[in-house]
């Protein structure tokens, strides 16, 4: 018969055929993929920036032509997301350039025979804030930024205070 009988008991020492298990590889955490270097990655995939720019222009044209309210809203959200991604990418690029310049300075000091000095995270943050302050002052948006920050802090303080009902 093509099928074995179900009534017959299974032998004690039966033949088990082992199926080789597939090993799944995650390239993000695998050593075979090499280590991630953002500079090389950005150079390799720099052609994507031009494609993204073309897509953004195409979305802007569609947004101008569109009459449907729902479609227009979706296109607007897509455009906002694209601009935010662009801004985030620029911010990361500036941060990377700043870190590279600090590393270069440290190398030059080390070549001169001085002991290398590495900034703490808090000091890096202070430098970043100072740079942001200078940028806002240069663009003339400093006052509005500080007003927003004051309002935000006032709201936070108000939340922390006990409510009048409890007193």
mmCIF file of C-alpha atoms in Angstrom:
data_model
loop_
_atom_site.group_PDB
_atom_site.id
_atom_site.type_symbol
_atom_site.label_atom_id
_atom_site.label_comp_id
_atom_site.label_asym_id
_atom_site.label_seq_id
_atom_site.Cartn_x
_atom_site.Cartn_y
_atom_site.Cartn_z
ATOM 1 C CA UNK A 1 0.000 0.000 0.000
ATOM 2 C CA UNK A 2 1.001 3.641 -0.528
ATOM 3 C CA UNK A 3 0.118 4.564 3.056
ATOM 4 C CA UNK A 4 1.145 2.792 6.213
ATOM 5 C CA UNK A 5 -1.531 1.319 8.379
ATOM 6 C CA UNK A 6 -2.550 3.426 11.347
ATOM 7 C CA UNK A 7 -3.449 0.332 13.310
ATOM 8 C CA UNK A 8 0.135 -0.949 13.376
ATOM 9 C CA UNK A 9 2.157 0.257 16.426
ATOM 10 C CA UNK A 10 5.112 2.547 15.774
ATOM 11 C CA UNK A 11 8.451 0.755 16.166
ATOM 12 C CA UNK A 12 10.540 1.694 19.196
ATOM 13 C CA UNK A 13 13.651 2.562 17.152
ATOM 14 C CA UNK A 14 12.116 4.442 14.273
ATOM 15 C CA UNK A 15 14.066 6.234 11.577
ATOM 16 C CA UNK A 16 13.880 10.028 12.040
ATOM 17 C CA UNK A 17 14.901 12.141 9.089
ATOM 18 C CA UNK A 18 16.292 15.449 10.323
ATOM 19 C CA UNK A 19 15.480 18.480 8.216
ATOM 20 C CA UNK A 20 18.262 21.075 8.201
ATOM 21 C CA UNK A 21 16.981 24.194 9.940
ATOM 22 C CA UNK A 22 17.274 27.460 8.020
ATOM 23 C CA UNK A 23 19.392 29.984 9.856
ATOM 24 C CA UNK A 24 18.034 33.472 9.398
ATOM 25 C CA UNK A 25 20.592 36.256 9.199
ATOM 26 C CA UNK A 26 19.887 39.842 10.181
ATOM 27 C CA UNK A 27 22.427 41.967 8.293
ATOM 28 C CA UNK A 28 22.207 44.716 10.911
ATOM 29 C CA UNK A 29 23.761 42.535 13.606
ATOM 30 C CA UNK A 30 25.808 40.090 11.548
ATOM 31 C CA UNK A 31 29.591 40.298 11.308
ATOM 32 C CA UNK A 32 29.532 38.988 7.739
ATOM 33 C CA UNK A 33 27.917 42.226 6.580
ATOM 34 C CA UNK A 34 30.820 44.323 7.850
ATOM 35 C CA UNK A 35 30.592 47.354 10.100
ATOM 36 C CA UNK A 36 28.399 50.371 9.358
ATOM 37 C CA UNK A 37 30.254 53.533 8.373
ATOM 38 C CA UNK A 38 27.881 56.456 7.790
ATOM 39 C CA UNK A 39 30.328 58.401 5.593
ATOM 40 C CA UNK A 40 30.718 55.509 3.160
ATOM 41 C CA UNK A 41 26.978 54.840 3.247
ATOM 42 C CA UNK A 42 26.183 58.481 2.396
ATOM 43 C CA UNK A 43 28.699 58.482 -0.483
ATOM 44 C CA UNK A 44 27.411 55.193 -1.861
ATOM 45 C CA UNK A 45 23.745 56.180 -1.754
ATOM 46 C CA UNK A 46 24.137 59.874 -2.607
ATOM 47 C CA UNK A 47 22.188 59.315 -5.849
ATOM 48 C CA UNK A 48 19.049 58.814 -3.731
ATOM 49 C CA UNK A 49 19.072 62.503 -2.788
ATOM 50 C CA UNK A 50 18.459 63.568 -6.382
ATOM 51 C CA UNK A 51 15.657 61.016 -6.724
ATOM 52 C CA UNK A 52 14.048 62.257 -3.506
ATOM 53 C CA UNK A 53 14.285 65.829 -4.773
ATOM 54 C CA UNK A 54 12.515 64.857 -8.012
ATOM 55 C CA UNK A 55 9.800 63.037 -6.073
ATOM 56 C CA UNK A 56 9.289 66.075 -3.840
ATOM 57 C CA UNK A 57 8.900 68.344 -6.873
ATOM 58 C CA UNK A 58 6.440 65.876 -8.384
ATOM 59 C CA UNK A 59 4.367 65.851 -5.161
ATOM 60 C CA UNK A 60 4.378 69.668 -5.113
ATOM 61 C CA UNK A 61 3.085 69.761 -8.704
ATOM 62 C CA UNK A 62 0.372 67.231 -7.869
ATOM 63 C CA UNK A 63 -0.583 69.278 -4.816
ATOM 64 C CA UNK A 64 -1.065 72.385 -6.965
ATOM 65 C CA UNK A 65 -3.194 70.508 -9.518
ATOM 66 C CA UNK A 66 -5.255 68.498 -7.009
ATOM 67 C CA UNK A 67 -8.875 69.510 -6.362
ATOM 68 C CA UNK A 68 -9.986 66.697 -4.048
ATOM 69 C CA UNK A 69 -9.771 67.728 -0.378
ATOM 70 C CA UNK A 70 -8.816 64.291 0.976
ATOM 71 C CA UNK A 71 -6.202 63.725 -1.717
ATOM 72 C CA UNK A 72 -4.804 67.208 -1.140
ATOM 73 C CA UNK A 73 -4.507 66.521 2.593
ATOM 74 C CA UNK A 74 -2.655 63.240 1.960
ATOM 75 C CA UNK A 75 -0.271 64.945 -0.454
ATOM 76 C CA UNK A 76 0.340 67.735 2.071
ATOM 77 C CA UNK A 77 1.188 65.184 4.765
ATOM 78 C CA UNK A 78 3.534 63.399 2.375
ATOM 79 C CA UNK A 79 5.239 66.683 1.505
ATOM 80 C CA UNK A 80 5.619 67.557 5.197
ATOM 81 C CA UNK A 81 7.129 64.146 5.905
ATOM 82 C CA UNK A 82 9.587 64.566 3.022
ATOM 83 C CA UNK A 83 10.705 67.993 4.244
ATOM 84 C CA UNK A 84 11.073 66.713 7.808
ATOM 85 C CA UNK A 85 13.206 63.806 6.603
ATOM 86 C CA UNK A 86 15.348 66.249 4.622
ATOM 87 C CA UNK A 87 15.804 68.475 7.675
ATOM 88 C CA UNK A 88 16.677 65.488 9.873
ATOM 89 C CA UNK A 89 19.237 64.336 7.326
ATOM 90 C CA UNK A 90 20.815 67.813 7.211
ATOM 91 C CA UNK A 91 20.924 67.905 11.013
ATOM 92 C CA UNK A 92 22.657 64.519 11.134
ATOM 93 C CA UNK A 93 25.110 65.653 8.479
ATOM 94 C CA UNK A 94 26.016 68.780 10.472
ATOM 95 C CA UNK A 95 26.403 66.728 13.659
ATOM 96 C CA UNK A 96 28.681 64.239 11.872
ATOM 97 C CA UNK A 97 30.770 67.074 10.403
ATOM 98 C CA UNK A 98 31.125 68.666 13.851
ATOM 99 C CA UNK A 99 32.252 65.351 15.358
ATOM 100 C CA UNK A 100 34.727 64.805 12.523
ATOM 101 C CA UNK A 101 36.180 68.290 12.988
ATOM 102 C CA UNK A 102 36.608 67.628 16.734
ATOM 103 C CA UNK A 103 38.348 64.323 15.950
ATOM 104 C CA UNK A 104 40.672 66.088 13.476
ATOM 105 C CA UNK A 105 41.574 68.687 16.105
ATOM 106 C CA UNK A 106 42.311 65.913 18.616
ATOM 107 C CA UNK A 107 44.543 64.132 16.089
ATOM 108 C CA UNK A 108 46.464 67.328 15.384
ATOM 109 C CA UNK A 109 46.960 67.916 19.116
ATOM 110 C CA UNK A 110 48.106 64.301 19.529
ATOM 111 C CA UNK A 111 50.636 64.759 16.705
ATOM 112 C CA UNK A 112 52.009 67.801 18.505
ATOM 113 C CA UNK A 113 52.537 65.583 21.542
ATOM 114 C CA UNK A 114 49.680 66.850 23.702
ATOM 115 C CA UNK A 115 47.398 64.558 25.656
ATOM 116 C CA UNK A 116 44.026 64.000 23.923
ATOM 117 C CA UNK A 117 41.009 65.610 25.594
ATOM 118 C CA UNK A 118 37.552 64.221 24.913
ATOM 119 C CA UNK A 119 34.403 66.204 25.563
ATOM 120 C CA UNK A 120 31.691 64.833 27.816
ATOM 121 C CA UNK A 121 28.165 64.381 26.539
ATOM 122 C CA UNK A 122 26.975 67.372 28.600
ATOM 123 C CA UNK A 123 29.724 69.604 27.171
ATOM 124 C CA UNK A 124 28.842 68.494 23.632
ATOM 125 C CA UNK A 125 25.219 69.383 24.365
ATOM 126 C CA UNK A 126 26.268 72.824 25.622
ATOM 127 C CA UNK A 127 28.265 73.447 22.442
ATOM 128 C CA UNK A 128 25.276 72.329 20.378
ATOM 129 C CA UNK A 129 22.985 74.728 22.264
ATOM 130 C CA UNK A 130 25.433 77.575 21.782
ATOM 131 C CA UNK A 131 25.557 76.861 18.062
ATOM 132 C CA UNK A 132 21.748 76.736 17.878
ATOM 133 C CA UNK A 133 21.564 80.055 19.739
ATOM 134 C CA UNK A 134 24.014 81.654 17.280
ATOM 135 C CA UNK A 135 22.067 80.276 14.318
ATOM 136 C CA UNK A 136 18.756 81.618 15.681
ATOM 137 C CA UNK A 137 20.323 84.999 16.390
ATOM 138 C CA UNK A 138 21.704 85.148 12.870
ATOM 139 C CA UNK A 139 18.344 84.263 11.295
ATOM 140 C CA UNK A 140 16.429 86.667 13.580
ATOM 141 C CA UNK A 141 14.166 83.991 15.071
ATOM 142 C CA UNK A 142 15.756 84.017 18.502
ATOM 143 C CA UNK A 143 13.053 86.045 20.273
ATOM 144 C CA UNK A 144 10.166 83.899 18.989
ATOM 145 C CA UNK A 145 12.057 80.720 19.931
ATOM 146 C CA UNK A 146 12.709 81.979 23.456
ATOM 147 C CA UNK A 147 9.043 83.032 23.847
ATOM 148 C CA UNK A 148 7.881 79.558 22.836
ATOM 149 C CA UNK A 149 10.340 77.971 25.249
ATOM 150 C CA UNK A 150 9.132 80.223 28.089
ATOM 151 C CA UNK A 151 5.504 79.300 27.387
ATOM 152 C CA UNK A 152 6.356 75.597 27.300
ATOM 153 C CA UNK A 153 8.216 75.823 30.598
ATOM 154 C CA UNK A 154 5.362 77.823 32.164
ATOM 155 C CA UNK A 155 2.883 75.107 31.164
ATOM 156 C CA UNK A 156 5.164 72.421 32.652
ATOM 157 C CA UNK A 157 5.461 74.402 35.898
ATOM 158 C CA UNK A 158 1.702 74.861 36.026
ATOM 159 C CA UNK A 159 1.186 71.106 35.731
ATOM 160 C CA UNK A 160 3.575 70.418 38.582
ATOM 161 C CA UNK A 161 1.800 72.813 40.953
ATOM 162 C CA UNK A 162 -1.011 71.332 43.058
ATOM 163 C CA UNK A 163 -4.449 72.185 41.738
ATOM 164 C CA UNK A 164 -6.739 74.661 43.545
ATOM 165 C CA UNK A 165 -9.381 71.969 44.112
ATOM 166 C CA UNK A 166 -7.099 69.974 46.379
ATOM 167 C CA UNK A 167 -6.416 72.906 48.716
#
